[in-house]
CSV table of C-alpha atoms and ligand atoms in Angstrom, one decimal:
chain,number,residue,atom,x,y,z
A,1,MET,CA,26.1,-30.5,-65.9
A,2,ARG,CA,22.7,-31.7,-64.6
A,3,MET,CA,19.4,-29.9,-65.0
A,4,TYR,CA,18.5,-31.0,-61.4
A,5,ASN,CA,21.4,-28.9,-60.1
A,6,ILE,CA,20.4,-25.9,-62.2
A,7,ILE,CA,16.8,-26.0,-60.9
A,8,LYS,CA,18.1,-26.4,-57.3
A,9,LYS,CA,20.5,-23.4,-57.7
A,10,LYS,CA,17.7,-21.1,-58.9
A,11,ARG,CA,15.3,-22.5,-56.3
A,12,ASP,CA,17.8,-21.5,-53.6
A,13,GLY,CA,18.0,-17.9,-55.1
A,14,ARG,CA,21.4,-18.1,-56.6
A,15,GLU,CA,22.6,-16.6,-59.9
A,16,LEU,CA,23.0,-19.0,-62.9
A,17,SER,CA,26.2,-18.8,-65.0
A,18,LYS,CA,26.1,-18.3,-68.7
A,19,GLU,CA,27.1,-21.9,-69.2
A,20,GLU,CA,24.2,-23.1,-67.1
A,21,ILE,CA,21.8,-20.9,-69.0
A,22,ASP,CA,23.2,-22.1,-72.4
A,23,TYR,CA,23.0,-25.7,-71.2
A,24,PHE,CA,19.3,-25.6,-70.3
A,25,VAL,CA,18.2,-23.7,-73.3
A,26,GLU,CA,20.2,-25.9,-75.8
A,27,ASN,CA,19.1,-29.1,-74.2
A,28,TYR,CA,15.5,-28.1,-73.9
A,29,VAL,CA,15.4,-27.3,-77.6
A,30,ASN,CA,17.0,-30.5,-78.6
A,31,GLY,CA,14.6,-32.6,-76.5
A,32,GLN,CA,17.1,-33.8,-73.9
A,33,ILE,CA,15.4,-31.9,-71.0
A,34,PRO,CA,11.7,-32.6,-70.4
A,35,ASP,CA,9.0,-30.0,-70.0
A,36,TYR,CA,8.5,-30.8,-66.3
A,37,GLN,CA,12.1,-29.9,-65.4
A,38,VAL,CA,11.9,-26.7,-67.4
A,39,SER,CA,8.5,-25.9,-65.8
A,40,ALA,CA,10.2,-26.2,-62.4
A,41,LEU,CA,13.1,-24.0,-63.4
A,42,LEU,CA,10.6,-21.4,-64.8
A,43,MET,CA,8.8,-21.4,-61.5
A,44,ALA,CA,12.0,-20.9,-59.6
A,45,ILE,CA,12.9,-18.0,-61.9
A,46,TYR,CA,9.4,-16.6,-61.4
A,47,PHE,CA,9.9,-16.5,-57.6
A,48,ASN,CA,13.7,-15.7,-57.3
A,49,LYS,CA,14.0,-13.6,-60.5
A,50,MET,CA,17.1,-13.1,-62.7
A,51,THR,CA,19.8,-10.5,-62.6
A,52,ALA,CA,20.3,-8.1,-65.6
A,53,ARG,CA,23.3,-10.3,-66.5
A,54,GLU,CA,21.3,-13.5,-66.5
A,55,THR,CA,18.6,-11.8,-68.5
A,56,ILE,CA,21.0,-10.8,-71.2
A,57,ASP,CA,22.6,-14.2,-71.3
A,58,LEU,CA,19.2,-15.9,-71.5
A,59,THR,CA,18.3,-13.6,-74.4
A,60,LYS,CA,21.5,-14.4,-76.2
A,61,SER,CA,21.0,-18.1,-75.6
A,62,MET,CA,17.5,-18.0,-77.1
A,63,ILE,CA,18.8,-16.0,-80.2
A,64,ASN,CA,21.5,-18.6,-80.6
A,65,SER,CA,19.0,-21.5,-80.4
A,66,GLY,CA,18.1,-20.9,-84.0
A,67,ASP,CA,18.7,-18.9,-87.2
A,68,THR,CA,18.8,-15.2,-87.5
A,69,VAL,CA,17.4,-13.1,-90.5
A,70,ASP,CA,19.6,-10.6,-92.2
A,71,LEU,CA,17.6,-7.7,-93.5
A,72,SER,CA,20.5,-5.7,-94.9
A,73,LYS,CA,19.4,-6.4,-98.4
A,74,ILE,CA,16.2,-4.5,-97.9
A,75,ASP,CA,16.5,-0.8,-98.5
A,76,GLY,CA,15.5,1.7,-95.9
A,77,ILE,CA,15.3,1.7,-92.2
A,78,LYS,CA,13.3,-1.4,-91.2
A,79,VAL,CA,11.1,-1.1,-88.2
A,80,ASP,CA,9.5,-3.6,-85.8
A,81,LYS,CA,7.0,-3.4,-83.0
A,82,HIS,CA,6.1,-5.6,-80.1
A,83,SER,CA,3.6,-5.5,-77.3
A,84,THR,CA,4.1,-7.1,-74.0
A,85,GLY,CA,0.6,-8.4,-74.3
A,86,GLY,CA,-2.8,-7.0,-73.6
A,87,VAL,CA,-6.5,-7.7,-74.0
A,88,GLY,CA,-8.2,-6.7,-77.2
A,89,ASP,CA,-4.8,-5.4,-78.4
A,90,THR,CA,-5.5,-5.2,-82.1
A,91,ILE,CA,-2.6,-2.7,-82.7
A,92,SER,CA,-0.3,-4.7,-84.9
A,93,LEU,CA,-2.9,-5.3,-87.5
A,94,ILE,CA,-3.5,-1.6,-87.7
A,95,LEU,CA,-0.1,-0.1,-87.1
A,96,GLY,CA,1.8,-2.4,-89.5
A,97,PRO,CA,-0.4,-1.5,-92.6
A,98,MET,CA,-0.3,2.2,-91.5
A,99,VAL,CA,3.4,2.6,-91.5
A,100,ALA,CA,4.0,0.3,-94.4
A,101,ALA,CA,1.6,2.5,-96.4
A,102,CYS,CA,3.8,5.4,-95.5
A,103,GLY,CA,6.7,3.7,-97.2
A,104,VAL,CA,8.5,2.3,-94.1
A,105,PRO,CA,9.3,-1.5,-94.2
A,106,PHE,CA,7.5,-3.2,-91.3
A,107,VAL,CA,8.9,-6.6,-90.4
A,108,LYS,CA,7.3,-8.5,-87.6
A,109,MET,CA,7.5,-11.9,-86.0
A,110,SER,CA,4.5,-12.2,-83.8
A,111,GLY,CA,3.3,-14.5,-81.1
A,112,ARG,CA,0.2,-16.4,-80.3
A,113,GLY,CA,-2.2,-15.8,-77.4
A,114,LEU,CA,-0.5,-16.1,-74.0
A,115,GLY,CA,-2.4,-16.4,-70.7
A,116,HIS,CA,-5.4,-14.1,-70.8
A,117,THR,CA,-4.0,-12.1,-73.7
A,118,GLY,CA,-4.6,-12.5,-77.4
A,119,GLY,CA,-1.9,-13.0,-80.1
A,120,THR,CA,-1.6,-11.4,-83.5
A,121,LEU,CA,-0.9,-14.8,-85.2
A,122,ASP,CA,-4.2,-16.3,-83.9
A,123,LYS,CA,-6.0,-13.2,-85.2
A,124,LEU,CA,-4.4,-13.5,-88.6
A,125,GLU,CA,-5.1,-17.2,-88.8
A,126,SER,CA,-8.8,-16.5,-88.3
A,127,ILE,CA,-8.7,-15.4,-92.0
A,128,ASN,CA,-9.2,-18.3,-94.4
A,129,ASN,CA,-6.0,-19.9,-95.6
A,130,LEU,CA,-3.8,-17.2,-94.3
A,131,ARG,CA,-0.3,-18.5,-93.6
A,132,VAL,CA,1.8,-17.1,-90.9
A,133,GLU,CA,4.5,-19.7,-91.3
A,134,LEU,CA,6.6,-18.1,-94.0
A,135,THR,CA,10.0,-19.2,-95.1
A,136,THR,CA,12.8,-16.7,-94.8
A,137,GLU,CA,12.7,-16.2,-98.5
A,138,GLU,CA,9.0,-15.5,-98.6
A,139,PHE,CA,9.3,-13.2,-95.7
A,140,LEU,CA,12.1,-11.2,-97.3
A,141,SER,CA,10.4,-11.1,-100.7
A,142,ASN,CA,7.1,-9.9,-99.2
A,143,VAL,CA,8.9,-7.0,-97.3
A,144,ASN,CA,10.7,-6.1,-100.5
A,145,LYS,CA,7.5,-6.1,-102.5
A,146,ILE,CA,4.9,-4.6,-100.2
A,147,ASN,CA,6.9,-3.3,-97.2
A,148,ILE,CA,5.2,-5.6,-94.7
A,149,ALA,CA,5.3,-9.2,-93.4
A,150,ILE,CA,3.9,-10.6,-90.2
A,151,CYS,CA,5.0,-14.2,-89.5
A,152,SER,CA,5.5,-16.8,-86.8
A,153,GLN,CA,8.7,-18.1,-85.3
A,154,THR,CA,9.1,-20.9,-87.8
A,155,ALA,CA,12.0,-20.9,-90.2
A,156,ASN,CA,13.9,-22.0,-87.0
A,157,ILE,CA,14.0,-18.5,-85.5
A,158,THR,CA,14.3,-18.5,-81.7
A,159,PRO,CA,12.9,-22.1,-81.3
A,160,ALA,CA,13.8,-21.8,-77.6
A,161,ASP,CA,11.4,-19.0,-77.1
A,162,LYS,CA,8.8,-20.9,-79.0
A,163,LYS,CA,9.0,-23.8,-76.6
A,164,ILE,CA,9.4,-21.8,-73.4
A,165,TYR,CA,6.6,-19.4,-74.4
A,166,SER,CA,4.1,-22.2,-74.8
A,167,LEU,CA,5.2,-23.8,-71.5
A,168,ARG,CA,5.0,-20.5,-69.6
A,169,ASP,CA,1.5,-20.0,-71.0
A,170,VAL,CA,0.2,-23.2,-69.2
A,171,THR,CA,2.4,-23.1,-66.0
A,172,ALA,CA,1.5,-19.6,-64.7
A,173,THR,CA,5.0,-18.3,-65.3
A,174,VAL,CA,4.3,-15.6,-67.8
A,175,ASP,CA,4.5,-12.4,-65.7
A,176,ASN,CA,8.2,-12.3,-64.8
A,177,LEU,CA,10.3,-9.4,-66.0
A,178,SER,CA,13.3,-11.4,-67.2
A,179,LEU,CA,11.2,-14.0,-68.9
A,180,ILE,CA,9.1,-11.4,-70.8
A,181,ALA,CA,12.2,-9.3,-71.7
A,182,SER,CA,14.2,-12.2,-73.0
A,183,SER,CA,11.3,-13.7,-74.9
A,184,ILE,CA,10.4,-10.4,-76.6
A,185,MET,CA,13.9,-9.2,-77.2
A,186,SER,CA,15.3,-12.5,-78.5
A,187,LYS,CA,12.6,-12.5,-81.2
A,188,LYS,CA,13.2,-8.9,-82.1
A,189,LEU,CA,17.0,-9.3,-82.2
A,190,ALA,CA,16.9,-12.5,-84.3
A,191,ILE,CA,15.3,-10.5,-87.0
A,192,GLY,CA,17.6,-7.7,-88.1
A,193,SER,CA,15.3,-4.7,-88.0
A,194,ASP,CA,17.0,-1.4,-87.4
A,195,ALA,CA,14.6,0.2,-85.0
A,196,ILE,CA,12.2,-1.4,-82.5
A,197,ILE,CA,9.3,0.1,-80.6
A,198,LEU,CA,8.0,-1.7,-77.6
A,199,ASP,CA,4.4,-1.2,-76.5
A,200,VAL,CA,4.7,-2.0,-72.8
A,201,LYS,CA,1.3,-2.4,-71.3
A,202,VAL,CA,0.4,-1.5,-67.8
A,203,GLY,CA,-2.7,-2.1,-65.7
A,204,SER,CA,-5.3,-4.7,-64.8
A,205,GLY,CA,-5.1,-6.4,-68.2
A,206,ALA,CA,-1.3,-6.4,-68.5
A,207,PHE,CA,1.3,-8.7,-67.1
A,208,MET,CA,2.7,-5.5,-65.4
A,209,LYS,CA,0.2,-4.1,-63.1
A,210,LYS,CA,2.1,-1.0,-61.9
A,211,VAL,CA,3.7,1.8,-63.9
A,212,GLU,CA,6.9,1.3,-61.9
A,213,ASP,CA,7.1,-2.3,-63.0
A,214,ALA,CA,6.4,-1.4,-66.6
A,215,LEU,CA,9.2,1.2,-66.5
A,216,ASP,CA,11.6,-1.5,-65.1
A,217,LEU,CA,10.6,-3.9,-67.9
A,218,SER,CA,11.0,-1.1,-70.5
A,219,ARG,CA,14.4,-0.1,-69.3
A,220,GLU,CA,15.5,-3.8,-69.3
A,221,MET,CA,14.4,-4.3,-72.9
A,222,VAL,CA,15.7,-1.0,-74.1
A,223,ARG,CA,19.1,-1.9,-72.5
A,224,ILE,CA,19.1,-5.3,-74.3
A,225,GLY,CA,18.2,-3.8,-77.6
A,226,THR,CA,20.7,-1.0,-77.3
A,227,SER,CA,23.5,-3.5,-76.4
A,228,TYR,CA,22.9,-5.1,-79.8
A,229,GLY,CA,23.2,-1.8,-81.5
A,230,ARG,CA,19.5,-1.4,-82.3
A,231,GLU,CA,17.6,1.8,-81.9
A,232,THR,CA,15.1,0.7,-79.2
A,233,ILE,CA,12.4,2.7,-77.5
A,234,ALA,CA,9.4,1.8,-75.3
A,235,LEU,CA,6.0,3.5,-74.9
A,236,ILE,CA,4.1,2.6,-71.7
A,237,SER,CA,0.4,2.4,-72.5
A,238,ASN,CA,-2.8,1.9,-70.6
A,239,MET,CA,-4.2,-1.6,-70.2
A,240,ASN,CA,-6.7,-0.9,-67.4
A,241,GLU,CA,-9.5,-1.7,-69.7
A,242,PRO,CA,-9.4,-3.7,-73.0
A,243,LEU,CA,-8.1,-1.7,-76.0
A,244,GLY,CA,-10.9,-0.8,-78.4
A,245,LYS,CA,-14.2,-2.6,-78.2
A,246,ALA,CA,-13.5,-6.1,-79.7
A,247,ILE,CA,-11.8,-9.0,-77.8
A,248,GLY,CA,-11.5,-12.2,-79.8
A,249,ASN,CA,-9.9,-13.2,-83.1
A,250,THR,CA,-12.3,-12.5,-86.0
A,251,LEU,CA,-13.9,-9.8,-83.9
A,252,GLU,CA,-10.6,-8.0,-83.7
A,253,VAL,CA,-9.8,-8.5,-87.4
A,254,LYS,CA,-13.1,-6.7,-88.1
A,255,GLU,CA,-12.1,-4.0,-85.6
A,256,ALA,CA,-8.8,-3.6,-87.4
A,257,ILE,CA,-10.5,-3.2,-90.8
A,258,GLU,CA,-12.9,-0.6,-89.3
A,259,THR,CA,-10.0,1.3,-87.8
A,260,LEU,CA,-8.1,1.3,-91.1
A,261,LYS,CA,-11.2,2.7,-92.7
A,262,GLY,CA,-11.2,5.5,-90.2
A,263,ASN,CA,-14.1,4.2,-88.1
A,264,GLY,CA,-12.3,2.5,-85.3
A,265,PRO,CA,-12.6,3.1,-81.5
A,266,ASP,CA,-10.8,6.3,-80.3
A,267,ASP,CA,-8.3,4.6,-77.9
A,268,LEU,CA,-7.2,2.1,-80.5
A,269,TYR,CA,-6.8,4.7,-83.2
A,270,GLU,CA,-5.0,7.1,-81.0
A,271,LEU,CA,-2.5,4.5,-79.7
A,272,SER,CA,-1.9,3.4,-83.3
A,273,LEU,CA,-1.1,7.0,-84.2
A,274,ARG,CA,1.2,7.5,-81.2
A,275,LEU,CA,3.2,4.3,-82.0
A,276,GLY,CA,3.2,5.0,-85.7
A,277,THR,CA,4.5,8.5,-85.2
A,278,LYS,CA,7.4,7.2,-83.2
A,279,LEU,CA,8.1,4.6,-85.9
A,280,LEU,CA,8.1,7.2,-88.7
A,281,LEU,CA,10.5,9.3,-86.6
A,282,LEU,CA,12.8,6.3,-86.0
A,283,ALA,CA,12.7,5.5,-89.7
A,284,LYS,CA,13.6,9.1,-90.4
A,285,LYS,CA,10.6,9.4,-92.7
A,286,VAL,CA,9.5,12.6,-90.9
A,287,ASN,CA,11.2,15.2,-88.7
A,288,SER,CA,8.5,15.9,-86.2
A,289,GLU,CA,5.7,14.2,-84.4
A,290,LYS,CA,3.3,16.6,-86.1
A,291,GLU,CA,4.5,15.6,-89.5
A,292,GLY,CA,4.3,11.9,-88.6
A,293,ARG,CA,0.7,12.2,-87.5
A,294,ILE,CA,-0.4,14.0,-90.6
A,295,LEU,CA,1.3,11.4,-92.8
A,296,LEU,CA,-0.4,8.6,-90.9
A,297,GLU,CA,-3.8,10.3,-91.0
A,298,GLU,CA,-3.5,10.7,-94.7
A,299,ALA,CA,-2.7,7.0,-95.1
A,300,ILE,CA,-6.1,6.3,-93.4
A,301,LYS,CA,-8.1,8.9,-95.3
A,302,SER,CA,-6.7,7.8,-98.7
A,303,ASN,CA,-7.4,4.2,-97.9
A,304,ALA,CA,-3.7,3.4,-98.5
A,305,ALA,CA,-3.4,1.8,-95.0
A,306,TYR,CA,-6.6,-0.3,-95.6
A,307,ASN,CA,-5.3,-1.4,-99.0
A,308,LYS,CA,-2.0,-2.4,-97.4
A,309,LEU,CA,-3.9,-4.8,-95.1
A,310,ILE,CA,-5.4,-6.4,-98.2
A,311,GLU,CA,-2.0,-6.7,-99.8
A,312,LEU,CA,-0.6,-8.3,-96.6
A,313,VAL,CA,-3.4,-10.8,-96.5
A,314,GLU,CA,-3.1,-11.6,-100.1
A,315,HIS,CA,0.7,-12.1,-100.0
A,316,GLN,CA,0.3,-14.5,-97.1
A,317,GLY,CA,-2.3,-16.6,-98.9
A,318,GLY,CA,-5.4,-15.3,-97.1
A,319,ASP,CA,-8.8,-14.8,-98.5
A,320,ILE,CA,-9.1,-11.1,-99.3
A,321,GLU,CA,-12.8,-11.3,-99.9
A,322,GLN,CA,-13.1,-11.7,-96.1
A,323,ILE,CA,-11.4,-8.4,-95.7
A,324,LYS,CA,-13.4,-6.6,-98.3
A,325,ASN,CA,-16.5,-8.0,-96.9
A,326,PRO,CA,-16.0,-8.8,-93.2
A,327,GLU,CA,-19.4,-10.5,-93.0
A,328,LEU,CA,-17.7,-13.4,-94.6
A,329,LEU,CA,-15.5,-14.0,-91.6
A,330,PRO,CA,-16.6,-16.8,-89.3
A,331,LYS,CA,-19.5,-15.9,-87.1
A,332,ALA,CA,-20.6,-17.3,-83.7
A,333,ASN,CA,-23.9,-19.1,-83.4
A,334,TYR,CA,-25.1,-17.0,-80.5
A,335,ILE,CA,-24.8,-13.4,-79.7
A,336,ILE,CA,-25.9,-12.6,-76.1
A,337,GLU,CA,-26.5,-9.1,-74.8
A,338,VAL,CA,-25.2,-8.4,-71.3
A,339,LYS,CA,-27.5,-5.9,-69.6
A,340,SER,CA,-26.6,-3.6,-66.8
A,341,LYS,CA,-28.4,-4.1,-63.4
A,342,LYS,CA,-27.4,-0.6,-62.3
A,343,GLU,CA,-27.4,3.0,-63.5
A,344,GLY,CA,-24.3,5.2,-63.3
A,345,TYR,CA,-20.9,5.6,-64.9
A,346,VAL,CA,-18.5,2.8,-65.8
A,347,LYS,CA,-15.7,3.1,-63.3
A,348,SER,CA,-13.6,0.2,-64.5
A,349,ILE,CA,-13.6,-2.9,-66.6
A,350,ASP,CA,-11.0,-5.3,-65.3
A,351,ALA,CA,-9.2,-6.2,-68.5
A,352,GLU,CA,-7.6,-9.4,-67.2
A,353,ARG,CA,-11.0,-10.7,-66.1
A,354,ILE,CA,-12.4,-9.8,-69.5
A,355,GLY,CA,-9.5,-11.6,-71.1
A,356,GLN,CA,-10.3,-14.7,-69.0
A,357,CYS,CA,-14.0,-14.5,-70.1
A,358,ALA,CA,-12.9,-14.4,-73.7
A,359,LEU,CA,-10.7,-17.4,-73.0
A,360,LYS,CA,-13.7,-19.2,-71.5
A,361,LEU,CA,-15.7,-18.6,-74.6
A,362,GLY,CA,-13.0,-20.3,-76.6
A,363,ALA,CA,-11.0,-17.3,-78.0
A,364,GLY,CA,-7.7,-18.6,-76.5
A,365,ARG,CA,-6.0,-21.8,-75.4
A,366,LYS,CA,-6.3,-23.5,-72.1
A,367,LYS,CA,-3.8,-26.2,-72.9
A,368,LEU,CA,-0.8,-26.3,-75.2
A,369,ASP,CA,-2.8,-28.1,-77.9
A,370,SER,CA,-6.2,-26.5,-77.4
A,371,LYS,CA,-8.1,-25.4,-80.6
A,372,ILE,CA,-9.2,-21.8,-80.8
A,373,ASP,CA,-12.8,-20.9,-81.6
A,374,TYR,CA,-12.0,-17.9,-83.9
A,375,SER,CA,-15.4,-16.4,-83.9
A,376,ALA,CA,-15.8,-16.4,-80.1
A,377,GLY,CA,-15.3,-13.2,-78.1
A,378,ILE,CA,-16.7,-10.1,-76.6
A,379,ILE,CA,-17.7,-6.7,-78.0
A,380,LEU,CA,-17.8,-4.0,-75.4
A,381,ASN,CA,-20.8,-1.6,-75.8
A,382,LYS,CA,-19.6,0.6,-72.9
A,383,LYS,CA,-16.1,1.7,-72.0
A,384,VAL,CA,-14.7,3.4,-68.9
A,385,ASN,CA,-16.4,6.8,-68.3
A,386,ASP,CA,-19.5,5.9,-70.3
A,387,LYS,CA,-22.9,6.6,-68.8
A,388,VAL,CA,-25.1,3.5,-68.3
A,389,MET,CA,-28.8,3.1,-67.7
A,390,ILE,CA,-30.5,0.1,-66.1
A,391,ASN,CA,-31.0,-2.6,-68.7
A,392,GLU,CA,-28.7,-1.0,-71.2
A,393,THR,CA,-26.3,-3.2,-73.0
A,394,LEU,CA,-22.8,-3.4,-71.5
A,395,ALA,CA,-21.4,-5.9,-73.9
A,396,PHE,CA,-22.3,-8.5,-76.6
A,397,LEU,CA,-21.0,-12.1,-76.1
A,398,HIS,CA,-20.2,-14.0,-79.3
A,399,ALA,CA,-20.2,-17.7,-78.5
A,400,ASN,CA,-20.8,-21.2,-79.8
A,401,ASN,CA,-21.3,-22.8,-76.5
A,402,ILE,CA,-24.4,-21.5,-74.9
A,403,LYS,CA,-23.8,-22.9,-71.5
A,404,LYS,CA,-20.4,-21.2,-71.2
A,405,ALA,CA,-21.9,-18.0,-72.5
A,406,LYS,CA,-24.5,-18.0,-69.8
A,407,GLU,CA,-21.8,-18.3,-67.1
A,408,VAL,CA,-19.7,-15.5,-68.7
A,409,GLU,CA,-22.8,-13.3,-68.9
A,410,GLU,CA,-23.2,-13.3,-65.1
A,411,GLU,CA,-19.5,-12.7,-64.6
A,412,LEU,CA,-19.4,-9.8,-67.0
A,413,LYS,CA,-22.1,-8.0,-65.1
A,414,ASP,CA,-19.8,-8.1,-62.2
A,415,ILE,CA,-16.7,-7.1,-64.1
A,416,PHE,CA,-18.3,-3.8,-65.2
A,417,ASP,CA,-17.8,-1.7,-62.1
A,418,ILE,CA,-20.6,0.9,-62.2
A,419,GLY,CA,-20.5,3.9,-59.8
A,420,ASP,CA,-22.0,7.2,-59.0
A,421,LYS,CA,-19.7,9.5,-60.7
A,422,ASN,CA,-17.3,9.9,-63.6
A,423,GLU,CA,-13.7,9.0,-63.0
A,424,LYS,CA,-10.8,11.1,-64.1
A,425,CYS,CA,-9.6,11.2,-67.7
A,426,LYS,CA,-8.3,8.1,-69.3
A,427,LYS,CA,-4.7,8.2,-70.2
A,428,ILE,CA,-3.6,6.3,-73.3
A,429,VAL,CA,0.2,6.7,-72.9
A,430,TYR,CA,2.0,7.1,-69.5
A,431,GLY,CA,5.5,7.5,-70.7
A,432,LEU,CA,8.4,6.9,-72.9
A,433,VAL,CA,11.7,5.1,-72.3
A,434,THR,CA,14.7,5.6,-74.6
A,435,LYS,CA,18.3,4.7,-74.0
A,436,ASP,CA,19.1,8.1,-72.5
A,437,ARG,CA,16.0,9.0,-70.6
A,438,THR,CA,12.6,8.3,-69.2
A,439,GLU,CA,9.7,10.7,-69.8
A,440,LEU,CA,6.5,10.5,-67.9
A,441,TYR,CA,3.4,12.2,-69.4
B,1,LIG,N1,5.1,-11.3,-75.5
B,1,LIG,C1,6.1,-12.2,-75.8
B,1,LIG,O1,6.6,-12.3,-76.9
B,1,LIG,N2,6.7,-12.8,-74.8
B,1,LIG,C2,6.3,-12.6,-73.5
B,1,LIG,O2,6.9,-13.2,-72.6
B,1,LIG,C3,5.2,-11.8,-73.3
B,1,LIG,C4,4.6,-11.1,-74.3
B,2,LIG,CA1,-9.6,-4.6,-79.5
């Protein structure tokens, strides 16, 4: 078999066999196939797509590229969550501690920032000394002890996804249904959780721009999960503006802390509750949505969820003083206020462009080996539907590079679309996909 022929076959729009998919995945992981050939194949997949069969085979191949983790020794129904990637998506840092505090084991292998979106691992690593590279033993022991672990794909789990994910990030081949579905589901299936919730983002800041596409992606992932005998459901949620107010690593850690203390932004809190309720139901901890919501709200009011975040940080070697006193987290040298030139209502805040601005300030990677500026990012002072006066602050830029910040300042004024009248209500969740049905809200 030759990689050249596999690239050519996909370039010409034909279906790859299981053997061809296994061949490229295996040999890319063991270093026999160079990045440039895989980049070309990814671009061919991007344009010509993969069939459902190819997508399942790619997922299998990626799972088989490394080890799998058996969670059967951990009592209870273990749950996992994954987002398809958004801007300011601080959910995992809130949802994980919330459900763990309710007694449900939350096991999660997360990713780093991809394209214009942020990654949970980068956010966690903005806390001093926090380790996301846990051994399988540490990972299991933490879940046993405190009901939660969030780690990276080390311990040789889906090494194929790890390599392909980084390559997609820098070759503009992220937003393809099969590549996203196989990437997410291989990670979820390599870890033996019993139930999986997928937060499929749709809108300007998501890889899927239309609800139809998000539904297709959801169905594909639910199909893959179900074929492996895992209870898998997907919520389709709004990513037309960034989630919450903070975008950027330490800024989002602070936002998560605030939310766990009950003082978070409404949309972030509400989505955490919606996802959490579904997880408690999947884990058979509660019998109704209402009961689930009450349990989660109690975990916030009693500080149990906040204390769970502290335990998580502690067990992964992080500095808990930075959680107890977020002022100790790294801070940017400059904070610039972005003022409105117009009066009116915020009609939209293009989340992808906001994500790109955060990237420009240093909050994400431009190349495979770029270093992240953890303190850089954006705090939105206005969200969609808010009233704005001339010269009122739209956002605060947190930056260490003043020149870049000035450029971003101008761009942000343009990204906030300010109009005459209020837009219709903002939906947080559009729908639900389970193995049997699709519900639209
Ligand atoms: N998250 C992932 O893990 N993979 C993708 O491809 C996109 C989002
Ligand atoms: Ca946020």
